[in-house]
Coordinates of N, CA, C and O in Angstrom, one line a residue:
M159 N 11.9 12.4 -14.4 CA 10.6 12.4 -15.0 C 10.8 12.8 -16.5 O 11.8 13.4 -16.9
S160 N 9.9 12.4 -17.4 CA 10.2 12.7 -18.8 C 9.2 13.6 -19.5 O 8.2 14.0 -18.9
D161 N 9.4 13.8 -20.8 CA 8.4 14.6 -21.5 C 7.7 13.7 -22.5 O 7.4 13.9 -23.6
S162 N 7.5 12.4 -22.0 CA 6.9 11.3 -22.9 C 5.5 11.7 -23.4 O 5.2 11.3 -24.6
L163 N 4.7 12.4 -22.8 CA 3.4 12.8 -23.3 C 3.5 13.6 -24.5 O 2.8 13.3 -25.5
N164 N 4.5 14.5 -24.5 CA 4.7 15.4 -25.6 C 5.2 14.6 -26.8 O 4.8 14.8 -27.9
A165 N 6.1 13.6 -26.5 CA 6.7 12.8 -27.7 C 5.8 11.7 -28.1 O 5.6 11.5 -29.3
G166 N 5.1 11.0 -27.2 CA 4.3 9.8 -27.6 C 2.9 9.9 -27.4 O 2.1 8.9 -27.7
G167 N 2.4 10.9 -26.7 CA 0.9 10.9 -26.5 C 0.4 10.1 -25.4 O -0.8 9.9 -25.2
R168 N 1.3 9.5 -24.6 CA 0.9 8.6 -23.5 C 1.4 9.1 -22.1 O 2.5 9.6 -22.1
I169 N 0.6 8.9 -21.1 CA 1.0 9.3 -19.8 C 1.9 8.2 -19.3 O 1.6 7.1 -19.2
Q170 N 3.1 8.7 -18.9 CA 4.1 7.8 -18.3 C 4.6 8.3 -16.9 O 5.2 7.5 -16.1
T171 N 4.5 9.6 -16.7 CA 5.0 10.1 -15.5 C 3.8 10.9 -14.8 O 3.1 11.7 -15.5
V172 N 3.7 10.7 -13.4 CA 2.6 11.4 -12.7 C 3.2 12.1 -11.5 O 4.1 11.5 -10.8
A173 N 2.8 13.3 -11.2 CA 3.1 13.9 -9.9 C 1.9 14.0 -9.1 O 0.9 14.5 -9.6
V174 N 2.0 13.5 -7.9 CA 0.8 13.6 -7.0 C 1.2 14.6 -5.9 O 2.2 14.5 -5.2
L175 N 0.4 15.7 -5.8 CA 0.7 16.7 -4.8 C -0.2 16.5 -3.6 O -1.4 16.7 -3.7
G176 N 0.4 16.0 -2.6 CA -0.3 15.7 -1.3 C -0.1 14.2 -1.1 O -0.5 13.4 -1.9
A177 N 0.5 13.9 0.0 CA 0.8 12.5 0.4 C -0.1 11.9 1.6 O 0.4 11.1 2.3
G178 N -1.2 12.5 1.7 CA -2.2 12.0 2.7 C -2.7 10.7 2.1 O -2.2 10.0 1.2
V179 N -3.8 10.2 2.8 CA -4.4 8.9 2.4 C -4.8 8.9 0.9 O -4.5 8.0 0.2
M180 N -5.5 10.0 0.4 CA -6.0 10.0 -0.9 C -4.7 10.1 -1.9 O -4.7 9.4 -2.9
G181 N -3.9 11.0 -1.6 CA -2.7 11.2 -2.6 C -1.8 9.9 -2.6 O -1.4 9.6 -3.7
A182 N -1.6 9.3 -1.4 CA -0.8 8.1 -1.4 C -1.4 7.0 -2.2 O -0.8 6.2 -2.9
G183 N -2.8 7.0 -2.0 CA -3.5 5.9 -2.8 C -3.4 6.1 -4.3 O -3.2 5.2 -5.1
I184 N -3.5 7.3 -4.7 CA -3.4 7.7 -6.1 C -2.1 7.3 -6.6 O -1.9 6.7 -7.7
A185 N -1.0 7.7 -5.9 CA 0.3 7.3 -6.3 C 0.5 5.8 -6.4 O 1.2 5.3 -7.4
A186 N 0.0 5.1 -5.4 CA 0.2 3.6 -5.4 C -0.6 3.0 -6.7 O 0.0 2.1 -7.3
H187 N -1.7 3.5 -6.9 CA -2.4 2.9 -8.1 C -1.7 3.3 -9.4 O -1.6 2.4 -10.3
A188 N -1.2 4.5 -9.5 CA -0.4 4.9 -10.7 C 0.8 4.0 -10.9 O 1.1 3.6 -12.0
A189 N 1.5 3.9 -9.8 CA 2.7 3.0 -9.8 C 2.4 1.6 -10.1 O 3.1 1.0 -10.9
S190 N 1.3 1.0 -9.6 CA 0.9 -0.3 -9.9 C 0.5 -0.5 -11.4 O 0.6 -1.5 -12.0
A191 N 0.1 0.7 -12.1 CA -0.2 0.6 -13.5 C 1.0 0.8 -14.3 O 0.9 0.9 -15.5
G192 N 2.2 0.9 -13.7 CA 3.4 1.0 -14.5 C 3.9 2.4 -14.7 O 4.9 2.5 -15.5
L193 N 3.4 3.4 -14.1 CA 3.8 4.8 -14.3 C 4.9 5.2 -13.3 O 4.8 4.6 -12.2
D194 N 5.7 6.0 -13.6 CA 6.6 6.7 -12.7 C 6.0 7.7 -12.0 O 5.4 8.6 -12.6
V195 N 6.1 7.8 -10.6 CA 5.3 8.7 -9.8 C 6.3 9.5 -8.9 O 7.2 9.0 -8.3
L196 N 6.0 10.8 -8.8 CA 6.7 11.7 -7.9 C 5.6 12.1 -7.0 O 4.6 12.7 -7.3
L197 N 5.8 11.8 -5.6 CA 4.8 12.1 -4.6 C 5.3 13.2 -3.7 O 6.4 13.0 -3.1
L198 N 4.6 14.3 -3.7 CA 5.1 15.5 -3.0 C 4.1 15.8 -1.9 O 2.9 15.7 -1.9
D199 N 4.7 16.4 -0.8 CA 4.0 17.0 0.3 C 4.8 18.1 0.9 O 5.9 18.4 0.4
I200 N 4.3 18.8 1.8 CA 4.9 19.9 2.5 C 6.2 19.4 3.2 O 6.3 18.2 3.5
V201 N 7.0 20.4 3.6 CA 8.2 20.1 4.5 C 7.8 20.4 5.9 O 7.5 21.6 6.2
P202 N 7.7 19.4 6.8 CA 7.3 19.7 8.2 C 8.4 20.6 8.8 O 9.6 20.5 8.6
D203 N 7.9 21.4 9.8 CA 8.8 22.4 10.5 C 9.9 21.5 11.2 O 9.6 20.5 11.9
G204 N 11.1 21.9 11.0 CA 12.2 21.3 11.7 C 12.6 19.9 11.2 O 13.4 19.2 11.8
A205 N 12.0 19.5 10.1 CA 12.3 18.1 9.6 C 13.7 18.0 9.1 O 14.2 18.9 8.3
K206 N 14.4 16.9 9.4 CA 15.8 16.7 8.9 C 15.6 16.1 7.5 O 16.5 16.3 6.6
D207 N 14.6 15.3 7.3 CA 14.3 14.7 6.0 C 13.2 15.6 5.4 O 12.0 15.5 5.7
R208 N 13.5 16.4 4.4 CA 12.6 17.3 3.8 C 11.5 16.5 3.0 O 10.4 17.1 2.7
N209 N 11.7 15.2 2.7 CA 10.7 14.4 2.0 C 10.0 13.4 3.0 O 9.4 12.5 2.5
Q210 N 10.1 13.7 4.2 CA 9.5 12.8 5.3 C 8.1 12.4 5.1 O 7.7 11.3 5.2
L211 N 7.2 13.4 4.8 CA 5.8 13.0 4.7 C 5.5 12.1 3.5 O 4.7 11.1 3.6
A212 N 6.2 12.3 2.4 CA 6.0 11.4 1.2 C 6.7 10.1 1.5 O 6.0 9.1 1.1
R213 N 7.9 10.0 2.1 CA 8.5 8.8 2.4 C 7.6 8.0 3.4 O 7.5 6.7 3.2
T214 N 7.1 8.6 4.4 CA 6.1 7.9 5.3 C 4.9 7.4 4.6 O 4.5 6.3 4.9
A215 N 4.4 8.1 3.7 CA 3.2 7.7 2.9 C 3.5 6.5 2.1 O 2.7 5.5 2.0
I216 N 4.6 6.4 1.5 CA 5.0 5.2 0.7 C 5.1 4.0 1.7 O 4.7 2.9 1.3
A217 N 5.8 4.2 2.8 CA 5.9 3.1 3.7 C 4.6 2.6 4.2 O 4.3 1.4 4.4
R218 N 3.6 3.6 4.4 CA 2.3 3.2 4.9 C 1.5 2.4 3.8 O 0.8 1.5 4.1
C219 N 1.8 2.7 2.5 CA 1.2 1.9 1.4 C 1.6 0.5 1.5 O 0.9 -0.4 1.0
L220 N 2.8 0.2 1.9 CA 3.4 -1.1 2.0 C 2.8 -1.9 3.1 O 2.8 -3.1 3.2
K221 N 2.2 -1.2 4.1 CA 1.7 -1.8 5.3 C 0.2 -1.9 5.4 O -0.4 -2.6 6.1
T222 N -0.5 -1.1 4.6 CA -1.9 -1.0 4.6 C -2.6 -2.3 4.1 O -2.1 -2.9 3.2
D223 N -3.7 -2.6 4.8 CA -4.5 -3.8 4.4 C -5.9 -3.4 4.2 O -6.6 -3.0 5.2
P224 N -6.5 -3.5 3.0 CA -6.0 -4.0 1.8 C -4.9 -3.0 1.3 O -5.0 -1.8 1.3
A225 N -3.9 -3.6 0.5 CA -2.8 -2.8 0.0 C -3.2 -2.1 -1.2 O -3.8 -2.6 -2.1
P226 N -2.8 -0.8 -1.3 CA -3.1 0.0 -2.4 C -2.1 -0.3 -3.6 O -2.4 0.0 -4.7
L227 N -1.0 -1.0 -3.3 CA 0.0 -1.4 -4.3 C -0.4 -2.8 -4.7 O -0.6 -3.7 -3.9
M228 N -0.4 -3.1 -6.0 CA -0.7 -4.5 -6.5 C 0.4 -5.4 -6.1 O 0.1 -6.6 -5.6
L229 N 1.7 -5.0 -6.1 CA 2.8 -5.7 -5.6 C 3.8 -4.8 -4.8 O 3.9 -3.6 -5.2
P230 N 4.3 -5.3 -3.8 CA 5.2 -4.4 -3.0 C 6.3 -3.7 -3.8 O 6.7 -2.6 -3.5
G231 N 6.9 -4.4 -4.8 CA 7.9 -3.9 -5.6 C 7.6 -2.6 -6.4 O 8.4 -1.8 -6.8
H232 N 6.3 -2.4 -6.6 CA 5.8 -1.2 -7.3 C 6.1 0.1 -6.6 O 6.2 1.1 -7.2
A233 N 6.3 -0.1 -5.2 CA 6.7 1.1 -4.5 C 8.0 1.8 -5.0 O 8.2 3.0 -4.8
R234 N 8.8 1.0 -5.7 CA 10.0 1.6 -6.2 C 9.7 2.6 -7.3 O 10.7 3.4 -7.6
R235 N 8.6 2.6 -7.9 CA 8.2 3.5 -8.9 C 7.8 4.9 -8.4 O 7.6 5.8 -9.1
I236 N 7.7 5.0 -7.0 CA 7.2 6.2 -6.4 C 8.4 6.9 -5.8 O 9.1 6.4 -4.9
Q237 N 8.7 8.1 -6.2 CA 9.8 8.9 -5.6 C 9.3 9.9 -4.6 O 8.4 10.7 -5.0
P238 N 9.8 9.9 -3.4 CA 9.3 10.9 -2.4 C 10.0 12.3 -2.8 O 11.1 12.3 -3.2
A239 N 9.2 13.3 -2.6 CA 9.6 14.6 -2.9 C 8.9 15.6 -2.0 O 8.0 15.2 -1.2
N240 N 9.2 16.9 -2.2 CA 8.4 17.9 -1.4 C 8.1 19.1 -2.3 O 8.7 19.3 -3.3
L241 N 7.1 19.8 -1.8 CA 6.5 20.9 -2.6 C 7.4 22.1 -2.7 O 7.3 23.0 -3.6
E242 N 8.3 22.3 -1.8 CA 9.3 23.4 -1.8 C 10.4 23.3 -2.7 O 10.8 24.2 -3.4
D243 N 11.0 22.1 -2.8 CA 12.2 21.8 -3.5 C 12.0 21.2 -4.9 O 12.7 21.3 -5.8
D244 N 10.8 20.6 -5.1 CA 10.6 19.7 -6.3 C 9.4 20.1 -7.1 O 9.1 19.2 -8.0
L245 N 8.8 21.2 -6.9 CA 7.6 21.4 -7.7 C 7.9 21.6 -9.2 O 7.0 21.2 -10.0
E246 N 9.0 22.1 -9.5 CA 9.3 22.3 -10.9 C 9.5 20.9 -11.6 O 9.1 20.7 -12.7
R247 N 10.0 19.9 -10.9 CA 10.0 18.6 -11.4 C 8.7 18.0 -11.6 O 8.4 17.4 -12.6
A248 N 7.8 18.3 -10.7 CA 6.4 17.8 -10.8 C 5.7 18.4 -12.0 O 5.0 17.7 -12.7
A249 N 6.0 19.7 -12.2 CA 5.3 20.4 -13.4 C 5.7 19.9 -14.7 O 5.1 20.2 -15.7
Q250 N 6.8 19.1 -14.7 CA 7.3 18.6 -16.0 C 6.7 17.2 -16.3 O 7.1 16.6 -17.3
C251 N 6.0 16.6 -15.3 CA 5.4 15.3 -15.5 C 4.2 15.4 -16.5 O 3.8 16.5 -16.8
D252 N 3.9 14.2 -17.0 CA 2.8 14.2 -18.0 C 1.5 14.5 -17.4 O 0.6 15.2 -18.0
W253 N 1.3 14.2 -16.1 CA 0.0 14.4 -15.4 C 0.3 14.8 -14.0 O 1.1 14.2 -13.3
V254 N -0.3 15.9 -13.6 CA -0.2 16.4 -12.2 C -1.5 16.4 -11.6 O -2.5 16.9 -12.1
V255 N -1.7 15.6 -10.5 CA -2.9 15.6 -9.8 C -2.8 16.1 -8.4 O -1.8 15.7 -7.7
E256 N -3.6 17.0 -8.0 CA -3.5 17.7 -6.7 C -4.5 17.0 -5.7 O -5.6 16.6 -6.1
A257 N -3.9 16.6 -4.6 CA -4.7 16.0 -3.6 C -4.3 16.6 -2.1 O -4.1 15.8 -1.2
V258 N -4.3 17.9 -2.0 CA -3.9 18.5 -0.8 C -5.1 18.8 0.1 O -6.3 18.5 -0.3
V259 N -4.9 19.4 1.2 CA -5.9 19.7 2.2 C -7.1 20.5 1.4 O -6.8 21.2 0.6
E260 N -8.3 20.2 2.0 CA -9.5 20.8 1.4 C -9.6 22.3 1.8 O -10.5 22.6 2.5
R261 N -8.7 23.1 1.4 CA -8.7 24.6 1.6 C -8.5 25.3 0.3 O -7.5 25.1 -0.4
L262 N -9.5 26.1 -0.1 CA -9.4 26.7 -1.4 C -8.3 27.6 -1.6 O -7.6 27.5 -2.7
D263 N -7.8 28.3 -0.6 CA -6.7 29.2 -0.7 C -5.4 28.4 -0.9 O -4.5 28.8 -1.8
V264 N -5.2 27.3 -0.3 CA -4.0 26.3 -0.5 C -4.1 25.8 -1.9 O -3.0 25.8 -2.6
K265 N -5.2 25.3 -2.4 CA -5.3 24.8 -3.7 C -5.0 25.8 -4.8 O -4.3 25.6 -5.7
Q266 N -5.6 27.0 -4.6 CA -5.4 28.1 -5.6 C -3.9 28.5 -5.7 O -3.4 28.6 -6.8
A267 N -3.3 28.6 -4.6 CA -1.9 29.0 -4.5 C -1.1 27.9 -5.2 O -0.1 28.2 -6.0
L268 N -1.3 26.6 -4.9 CA -0.6 25.5 -5.5 C -0.8 25.5 -7.0 O 0.1 25.3 -7.8
F269 N -2.0 25.7 -7.5 CA -2.3 25.7 -9.0 C -1.6 26.9 -9.6 O -1.1 26.7 -10.7
E270 N -1.5 28.0 -9.0 CA -0.8 29.1 -9.6 C 0.7 28.7 -9.8 O 1.3 29.1 -10.8
R271 N 1.3 28.1 -8.7 CA 2.7 27.7 -8.9 C 2.9 26.7 -10.0 O 3.8 26.7 -10.8
I272 N 2.0 25.7 -10.1 CA 2.1 24.7 -11.1 C 1.9 25.3 -12.5 O 2.6 25.0 -13.4
E273 N 0.9 26.2 -12.6 CA 0.7 26.8 -13.9 C 1.9 27.6 -14.4 O 2.2 27.6 -15.6
A274 N 2.6 28.2 -13.6 CA 3.8 29.0 -13.9 C 4.9 28.1 -14.4 O 5.8 28.6 -15.2
A275 N 5.0 26.8 -13.9 CA 6.1 26.0 -14.3 C 5.8 24.9 -15.2 O 6.8 24.2 -15.7
R276 N 4.5 24.5 -15.5 CA 4.2 23.3 -16.2 C 4.6 23.3 -17.7 O 4.7 24.4 -18.3
A277 N 4.8 22.1 -18.2 CA 5.1 22.0 -19.6 C 3.8 22.2 -20.3 O 2.7 22.0 -19.8
P278 N 3.7 22.7 -21.6 CA 2.5 22.9 -22.3 C 1.5 21.9 -22.4 O 0.3 22.1 -22.4
D279 N 2.0 20.6 -22.4 CA 1.1 19.5 -22.6 C 0.8 18.8 -21.3 O 0.1 17.7 -21.3
T280 N 1.2 19.3 -20.3 CA 1.0 18.6 -18.9 C -0.5 18.7 -18.6 O -1.0 19.7 -18.7
I281 N -1.1 17.6 -18.2 CA -2.4 17.5 -17.8 C -2.5 17.8 -16.3 O -1.6 17.3 -15.5
V282 N -3.3 18.8 -15.8 CA -3.3 19.1 -14.4 C -4.8 18.9 -14.0 O -5.7 19.3 -14.6
S283 N -4.9 18.2 -12.8 CA -6.2 17.9 -12.4 C -6.3 18.0 -10.8 O -5.2 18.0 -10.2
S284 N -7.5 18.0 -10.3 CA -7.7 18.0 -8.8 C -8.4 16.8 -8.4 O -9.3 16.3 -9.1
N285 N -8.2 16.4 -7.2 CA -8.9 15.3 -6.5 C -9.8 15.8 -5.4 O -10.0 15.2 -4.4
T286 N -10.3 17.0 -5.6 CA -11.1 17.7 -4.6 C -12.3 16.8 -4.3 O -13.0 16.3 -5.2
S287 N -12.6 16.7 -3.0 CA -13.8 15.9 -2.7 C -15.1 16.8 -2.5 O -15.0 17.9 -2.7

């Protein structure tokens, strides 16, 4: 991901925290708009693939009807990642959008971690329902 917002004032990289239905949809729409996306979720207990939930969400976007991706090739713009190993990468994106489970304690803890690592010009928002 880049620091393009700082240099050019435009959002080019997005981190979506949470790969559920809403987070995956946000990631798909951002990728379809031409943005590079980092899609993160938790690491499931005992998972061999630490990015399993994000990878599964991307695959689900390719099968969903109606498709959240404008073109299947846009899925290549979405990188699967996880909140344990890759949060610092997410915090360096131009825009970070949180779409995790609707639990205030989880959201607060995540925002604290993002705030500690984010670039000064990173936009941070929530998709709370």
